[in-house]
Amino acid sequence: MLLLWFLCFVAMSAGKLIDTEKYKQLLLDEHSAYRRKQGASNMNQLVWDEELEQEAGDWIKSCNFDHQRKGRGENLAFATGDDAEKMAKNAMKGWYDEINTYSYSGKACMYSCHYTQVVWAETRKVGCAINKCDYLSVSGRMIKNALYLACFYDPMGNDMSEYPYLKGEACSKCLEGQTCDDGLCTGKGRKICEDKDDRCEYWESIKECNKNKKWMEKTCRKSCHFCEDDDIQTAGPACEDKAGDAKCAGWKWSCVDNAAYMKKNCRKTKAPSYNRKAPSYNRKAPSYNRKPPSYNKKPPSYNRKPPSYNRKPPSYNRKAPSYNRKAPSYNRKPPSYNRKPPSYNRKPPSYNKKAIKKTHKTAMAFH
């Protein structure tokens, strides 16, 4: 019974793909309009790809709102209702509005990166599909009567180590052979078969072309032989030592350490080989079977006569000091306070003596 319910539920959830023929041009025009707004110098015009459309349709048939993650750029959206045209326009606007949380200088999306895939300059193809789901599974929830849109892109964008596009005059950095259509580079064009870094030859010699293929395809196309037959082959500078044969020969060890200078001034000089025979580490190991030092030496004698502790102890029987000394006498005779007081009955001096007559002479002048 449970299995029957599950099968019925799967059939009910599968939904029905909507014919995208009448929405194809709408979706292309919406993408082109947003891509033109960036002020990019290398923005490719997208073309519709039937294979991507089919792949997107196959993916969303199950009505499970999740990414496929198989090497395609992917933008997904859903809405309830029946108006597929309105839903497609709103989805495009929602993806593009993430520009408000994107940092161009920091190459960083705050929440998700739908915006960067919409405006990824090197992307050339897009294919979209719309499914009408009776029930759409979204993070464990079931959304009834939902329209489910998926757009797949090639080449995939959103390499966060790169800018989504280069700023500059429109079409100023289109590929050789491309034309400019209202600010967008159109046509396949031909890439220039060149290395974008002076260290590419060295990196190729240490097998980075295979170890780090994705990055090397963009940076070292020539050294890694990733160029296609129709790529523009560039003639390199003359193979000569501008700094002089003698100097360059002496500097050959700098072909790696100072590759930029040597590539420019000592192109003829060949870098030394790093395939020299490695030093042998099979030398006979030192012998650790030497006779160990003898620890059987006679130990020092600890039978020496111990010092005598039977010495006569100091005598503590000395005569104690005498504390029977005669106490001082406090019976001394106190001083006598019965002395005869002085006499105050002495006869006062006599003031009846004959007074001495004094004569004063005063000089007065009258005029």
Coordinates of C-alpha atoms in Angstrom, one line a residue:
M1 CA 0.0 0.0 0.0
L2 CA 2.9 2.3 0.9
L3 CA 4.7 1.6 -2.3
L4 CA 1.5 2.3 -4.3
W5 CA 1.1 5.7 -2.5
F6 CA 4.7 6.5 -3.3
L7 CA 4.3 5.7 -7.0
C8 CA 1.2 7.8 -7.2
F9 CA 2.9 10.6 -5.4
V10 CA 5.9 10.5 -7.8
A11 CA 3.5 10.6 -10.8
M12 CA 1.5 13.4 -9.3
S13 CA 4.7 15.4 -8.5
A14 CA 6.3 14.9 -12.0
G15 CA 4.2 17.7 -13.5
K16 CA 4.2 18.6 -17.2
L17 CA 6.8 20.5 -19.2
I18 CA 5.6 23.6 -20.9
D19 CA 6.5 24.3 -24.5
T20 CA 9.2 26.9 -24.3
E21 CA 9.1 27.9 -27.9
K22 CA 7.0 31.0 -27.3
Y23 CA 9.1 32.0 -24.3
K24 CA 12.5 31.3 -25.9
Q25 CA 12.9 34.8 -27.5
L26 CA 11.6 36.4 -24.3
L27 CA 14.3 34.7 -22.2
L28 CA 17.0 35.6 -24.7
D29 CA 16.0 39.2 -24.9
E30 CA 15.8 39.5 -21.1
H31 CA 19.4 38.1 -20.8
S32 CA 20.7 40.4 -23.5
A33 CA 19.1 43.5 -22.0
Y34 CA 20.7 42.8 -18.6
R35 CA 24.1 42.0 -20.1
R36 CA 24.2 45.2 -22.1
K37 CA 23.7 47.2 -18.9
Q38 CA 27.0 46.2 -17.4
G39 CA 29.4 48.5 -19.4
A40 CA 31.5 45.5 -20.3
S41 CA 34.2 45.4 -23.0
N42 CA 34.0 41.6 -23.6
M43 CA 30.3 40.7 -23.1
N44 CA 29.2 37.9 -25.5
Q45 CA 25.7 37.7 -26.9
L46 CA 23.9 34.5 -25.8
V47 CA 22.5 32.1 -28.3
W48 CA 19.8 29.5 -27.6
D49 CA 21.1 25.9 -27.3
E50 CA 18.7 23.0 -27.8
E51 CA 20.9 20.6 -25.9
L52 CA 20.9 22.8 -22.8
E53 CA 17.1 23.2 -23.1
Q54 CA 16.7 19.4 -23.2
E55 CA 19.1 18.9 -20.2
A56 CA 17.3 21.5 -18.2
G57 CA 13.9 19.9 -19.0
D58 CA 15.1 16.5 -18.0
W59 CA 16.4 17.8 -14.7
I60 CA 13.2 19.6 -13.6
K61 CA 10.8 16.8 -14.5
S62 CA 11.0 15.4 -11.0
C63 CA 9.7 18.7 -9.5
N64 CA 12.6 18.7 -7.0
F65 CA 13.9 22.3 -6.5
D66 CA 17.6 21.6 -6.4
H67 CA 20.7 22.1 -8.5
Q68 CA 22.1 19.4 -10.8
R69 CA 25.8 20.4 -10.4
K70 CA 27.2 18.6 -13.5
G71 CA 29.4 21.3 -15.0
R72 CA 26.7 23.6 -16.2
G73 CA 25.9 27.1 -15.1
E74 CA 22.5 26.9 -13.4
N75 CA 19.8 29.4 -12.4
L76 CA 16.6 28.1 -10.9
A77 CA 13.3 29.8 -9.9
F78 CA 9.7 28.9 -9.0
A79 CA 6.4 30.6 -8.4
T80 CA 2.8 29.6 -7.8
G81 CA 0.2 30.2 -10.4
D82 CA -0.3 29.7 -14.2
D83 CA 1.3 32.7 -15.9
A84 CA 4.5 31.4 -17.3
E85 CA 5.5 34.6 -19.1
K86 CA 5.1 36.7 -15.9
M87 CA 7.0 34.1 -13.9
A88 CA 9.9 34.1 -16.4
K89 CA 10.2 37.9 -16.3
N90 CA 10.0 38.0 -12.5
A91 CA 12.6 35.2 -12.3
M92 CA 15.1 37.1 -14.5
K93 CA 14.5 40.3 -12.5
G94 CA 15.1 38.5 -9.3
W95 CA 18.3 37.0 -10.5
Y96 CA 19.6 40.3 -11.8
D97 CA 18.6 42.2 -8.6
E98 CA 21.3 40.4 -6.8
I99 CA 23.6 43.0 -8.3
N100 CA 22.8 45.0 -5.1
T101 CA 24.6 42.5 -2.9
Y102 CA 27.5 41.8 -5.3
S103 CA 31.0 43.3 -4.9
Y104 CA 32.8 43.7 -8.3
S105 CA 36.1 44.7 -6.7
G106 CA 35.9 41.8 -4.2
K107 CA 34.5 39.3 -6.7
A108 CA 32.0 38.2 -4.0
C109 CA 28.3 37.4 -3.8
M110 CA 26.7 38.0 -0.4
Y111 CA 24.0 35.3 -0.6
S112 CA 23.8 33.6 -4.1
C113 CA 25.3 34.2 -7.5
H114 CA 22.5 34.1 -10.0
Y115 CA 23.4 37.6 -11.1
T116 CA 26.9 36.8 -12.0
Q117 CA 25.8 33.9 -14.1
V118 CA 23.4 36.1 -16.0
V119 CA 26.1 38.6 -16.9
W120 CA 29.1 36.2 -17.1
A121 CA 30.9 37.6 -20.2
E122 CA 32.5 34.4 -21.5
T123 CA 29.2 32.4 -21.4
R124 CA 27.9 31.9 -25.0
K125 CA 24.9 29.5 -24.8
V126 CA 21.7 29.3 -22.7
G127 CA 18.8 26.8 -22.7
C128 CA 15.8 27.0 -20.4
A129 CA 12.8 24.8 -19.5
I130 CA 9.6 25.4 -17.6
N131 CA 7.7 22.7 -15.7
K132 CA 4.2 22.9 -14.3
C133 CA 4.3 20.9 -11.0
D134 CA 1.2 19.9 -9.1
Y135 CA 3.5 19.7 -6.1
L136 CA 7.1 21.1 -6.0
S137 CA 9.5 19.8 -3.3
V138 CA 11.4 22.8 -1.9
S139 CA 13.7 22.0 1.0
G140 CA 11.3 19.5 2.4
R141 CA 8.2 21.5 1.9
M142 CA 5.6 20.8 -0.8
I143 CA 4.5 23.8 -2.9
K144 CA 1.2 23.2 -4.6
N145 CA 0.5 24.3 -8.2
A146 CA 4.0 25.7 -8.9
L147 CA 5.8 26.8 -12.1
Y148 CA 9.4 25.6 -12.1
L149 CA 12.0 27.4 -14.3
A150 CA 15.6 26.3 -14.9
C151 CA 18.2 27.9 -17.2
F152 CA 21.4 26.1 -18.0
Y153 CA 24.5 27.9 -19.3
D154 CA 27.7 27.0 -21.2
P155 CA 30.5 27.7 -20.5
M156 CA 29.7 27.8 -16.9
G157 CA 30.4 31.1 -15.1
N158 CA 30.8 32.0 -11.4
D159 CA 34.5 31.4 -11.1
M160 CA 35.0 33.6 -8.1
S161 CA 38.7 34.0 -8.8
E162 CA 37.8 36.1 -11.9
Y163 CA 35.7 39.1 -12.7
P164 CA 32.3 38.3 -14.4
Y165 CA 33.2 40.7 -17.2
L166 CA 35.8 43.4 -17.9
K167 CA 34.8 47.0 -17.6
G168 CA 35.4 49.2 -20.6
E169 CA 34.1 50.4 -23.9
A170 CA 31.5 48.1 -25.4
C171 CA 33.0 45.4 -27.7
S172 CA 36.5 46.8 -27.3
K173 CA 37.8 43.4 -26.2
C174 CA 35.8 41.1 -28.5
L175 CA 37.7 38.2 -30.0
E176 CA 39.3 38.4 -33.4
G177 CA 36.6 37.8 -36.0
Q178 CA 33.6 38.7 -33.7
T179 CA 31.3 41.6 -34.6
C180 CA 29.6 44.0 -32.3
D181 CA 25.8 43.9 -32.0
D182 CA 24.4 46.7 -29.9
G183 CA 27.2 46.4 -27.3
L184 CA 27.5 42.6 -27.4
C185 CA 30.2 40.5 -29.0
T186 CA 28.6 38.1 -31.6
G187 CA 30.0 35.2 -33.5
K188 CA 32.5 32.5 -32.4
G189 CA 35.7 34.5 -33.0
R190 CA 39.1 33.2 -32.6
K191 CA 41.1 33.2 -29.5
I192 CA 44.8 34.3 -29.5
C193 CA 47.1 31.4 -28.9
E194 CA 49.2 33.0 -26.2
D195 CA 50.4 32.7 -22.7
K196 CA 49.2 35.4 -20.3
D197 CA 52.0 34.8 -17.7
D198 CA 55.8 34.7 -18.2
R199 CA 56.0 31.6 -16.0
C200 CA 53.9 29.4 -18.2
E201 CA 56.8 27.5 -19.8
Y202 CA 58.1 26.6 -16.3
W203 CA 54.7 25.6 -15.1
E204 CA 54.3 23.3 -18.1
S205 CA 57.7 21.7 -17.3
I206 CA 56.4 20.7 -13.9
K207 CA 53.2 19.2 -15.3
E208 CA 50.8 22.0 -14.1
C209 CA 48.9 21.7 -17.4
N210 CA 47.4 18.5 -16.2
K211 CA 47.4 19.1 -12.4
N212 CA 45.7 22.5 -12.7
K213 CA 44.1 22.2 -16.1
K214 CA 41.2 24.7 -15.6
W215 CA 43.4 27.6 -14.6
M216 CA 46.2 26.7 -17.1
E217 CA 43.6 26.6 -20.0
K218 CA 43.0 30.3 -19.4
T219 CA 46.5 31.4 -18.5
C220 CA 48.9 29.2 -20.5
R221 CA 47.1 28.1 -23.6
K222 CA 50.2 28.1 -25.8
S223 CA 52.7 26.4 -23.4
C224 CA 50.1 23.7 -22.6
H225 CA 49.1 23.2 -26.3
F226 CA 45.4 24.0 -25.5
C227 CA 45.1 26.2 -28.6
E228 CA 42.6 25.1 -31.3
D229 CA 43.3 24.8 -35.0
D230 CA 41.5 28.0 -35.7
D231 CA 43.1 30.0 -33.0
I232 CA 45.3 32.9 -34.0
Q233 CA 48.9 31.8 -33.8
T234 CA 51.1 34.6 -32.7
A235 CA 54.7 34.8 -33.7
G236 CA 57.0 35.2 -30.8
P237 CA 60.0 37.5 -30.5
A238 CA 63.2 36.6 -32.2
C239 CA 65.1 33.8 -30.4
E240 CA 68.2 35.7 -29.4
D241 CA 70.0 36.9 -26.3
K242 CA 69.7 40.6 -26.2
A243 CA 71.9 40.9 -23.2
G244 CA 74.8 39.0 -24.9
D245 CA 75.6 35.4 -25.1
A246 CA 78.2 35.4 -22.3
K247 CA 76.0 37.2 -19.8
C248 CA 72.9 35.1 -20.6
A249 CA 74.9 31.8 -20.3
G250 CA 76.0 32.9 -16.8
W251 CA 72.5 33.8 -15.9
K252 CA 70.9 30.5 -17.0
W253 CA 69.9 29.6 -13.5
S254 CA 67.7 32.6 -13.4
C255 CA 65.4 31.3 -16.2
V256 CA 63.1 30.1 -13.4
D257 CA 63.8 32.5 -10.6
N258 CA 63.7 35.6 -12.8
A259 CA 61.6 34.2 -15.7
A260 CA 60.1 37.6 -16.8
Y261 CA 63.5 39.2 -17.4
M262 CA 65.2 36.2 -18.9
K263 CA 62.3 35.6 -21.3
K264 CA 62.6 39.1 -22.6
N265 CA 66.4 39.4 -22.7
C266 CA 67.8 35.8 -22.9
R267 CA 65.4 33.9 -25.0
K268 CA 68.1 31.8 -26.6
T269 CA 69.6 30.6 -23.4
K270 CA 68.3 27.3 -22.4
A271 CA 67.3 26.8 -18.8
P272 CA 69.4 24.2 -16.9
S273 CA 67.9 20.8 -16.7
Y274 CA 66.1 19.9 -13.5
N275 CA 66.2 16.2 -14.5
R276 CA 69.6 15.6 -13.1
K277 CA 70.1 12.4 -11.3
A278 CA 68.9 12.8 -7.8
P279 CA 71.5 12.3 -5.1
S280 CA 71.7 8.8 -3.8
Y281 CA 70.3 8.3 -0.4
N282 CA 71.3 4.6 -0.3
R283 CA 74.6 5.3 1.3
K284 CA 75.6 2.9 4.0
A285 CA 74.1 4.0 7.2
P286 CA 76.5 4.6 10.1
S287 CA 77.0 1.6 12.4
Y288 CA 75.2 1.8 15.6
N289 CA 76.7 -1.5 16.8
R290 CA 79.7 0.1 18.5
K291 CA 80.5 -1.5 21.9
P292 CA 78.6 0.6 24.5
P293 CA 80.7 2.2 27.2
S294 CA 81.3 0.0 30.3
Y295 CA 79.2 0.8 33.2
N296 CA 80.9 -1.9 35.4
K297 CA 83.5 0.4 36.9
K298 CA 83.9 -0.1 40.6
P299 CA 81.7 2.3 42.4
P300 CA 83.2 4.7 44.9
S301 CA 83.4 3.3 48.4
Y302 CA 80.8 4.5 50.8
N303 CA 82.2 2.5 53.7
R304 CA 84.3 5.3 55.1
K305 CA 84.2 5.7 58.9
P306 CA 81.4 8.1 59.6
P307 CA 82.3 11.1 61.7
S308 CA 82.1 10.6 65.5
Y309 CA 79.1 12.1 67.1
N310 CA 80.2 10.9 70.6
R311 CA 81.9 14.1 71.5
K312 CA 81.3 15.3 75.1
P313 CA 78.5 17.7 75.0
P314 CA 79.0 21.1 76.4
S315 CA 78.4 21.4 80.2
Y316 CA 75.3 23.1 81.1
N317 CA 76.0 22.8 85.0
R318 CA 77.7 26.1 85.3
K319 CA 76.9 27.9 88.6
A320 CA 73.8 29.9 88.1
P321 CA 74.1 33.6 88.8
S322 CA 73.1 34.5 92.4
Y323 CA 69.9 36.4 92.7
N324 CA 70.2 36.7 96.6
R325 CA 72.0 40.0 96.6
K326 CA 71.0 42.3 99.4
A327 CA 68.2 44.5 98.4
P328 CA 68.8 48.2 98.6
S329 CA 67.6 49.8 101.9
Y330 CA 64.6 52.1 101.6
N331 CA 64.7 53.0 105.4
R332 CA 66.8 56.0 105.0
K333 CA 65.8 58.9 107.3
P334 CA 63.6 61.3 105.4
P335 CA 64.7 64.9 105.2
S336 CA 63.6 67.1 108.1
Y337 CA 61.0 69.7 107.4
N338 CA 61.0 71.1 110.9
R339 CA 63.5 73.8 110.2
K340 CA 62.8 77.1 111.9
P341 CA 61.1 79.4 109.5
P342 CA 62.7 82.7 108.7
S343 CA 61.7 85.6 111.0
Y344 CA 59.5 88.2 109.6
N345 CA 59.6 90.3 112.8
R346 CA 62.6 92.2 111.9
K347 CA 62.5 95.8 112.8
P348 CA 61.5 97.9 109.7
P349 CA 63.9 100.5 108.5
S350 CA 63.5 104.0 110.1
Y351 CA 62.1 106.7 107.9
N352 CA 62.4 109.5 110.6
K353 CA 65.8 110.5 109.7
K354 CA 66.3 114.2 109.0
A355 CA 65.5 114.9 105.5
I356 CA 68.1 116.3 103.4
K357 CA 67.2 119.7 102.1
K358 CA 67.8 120.1 98.4
T359 CA 68.1 123.5 96.7
H360 CA 67.2 123.9 93.1
K361 CA 68.3 126.8 91.1
T362 CA 66.2 127.8 88.1
A363 CA 67.5 130.3 85.5
M364 CA 64.8 132.4 83.9
A365 CA 65.2 135.1 81.3
F366 CA 62.9 137.9 80.6
H367 CA 63.2 139.9 77.6

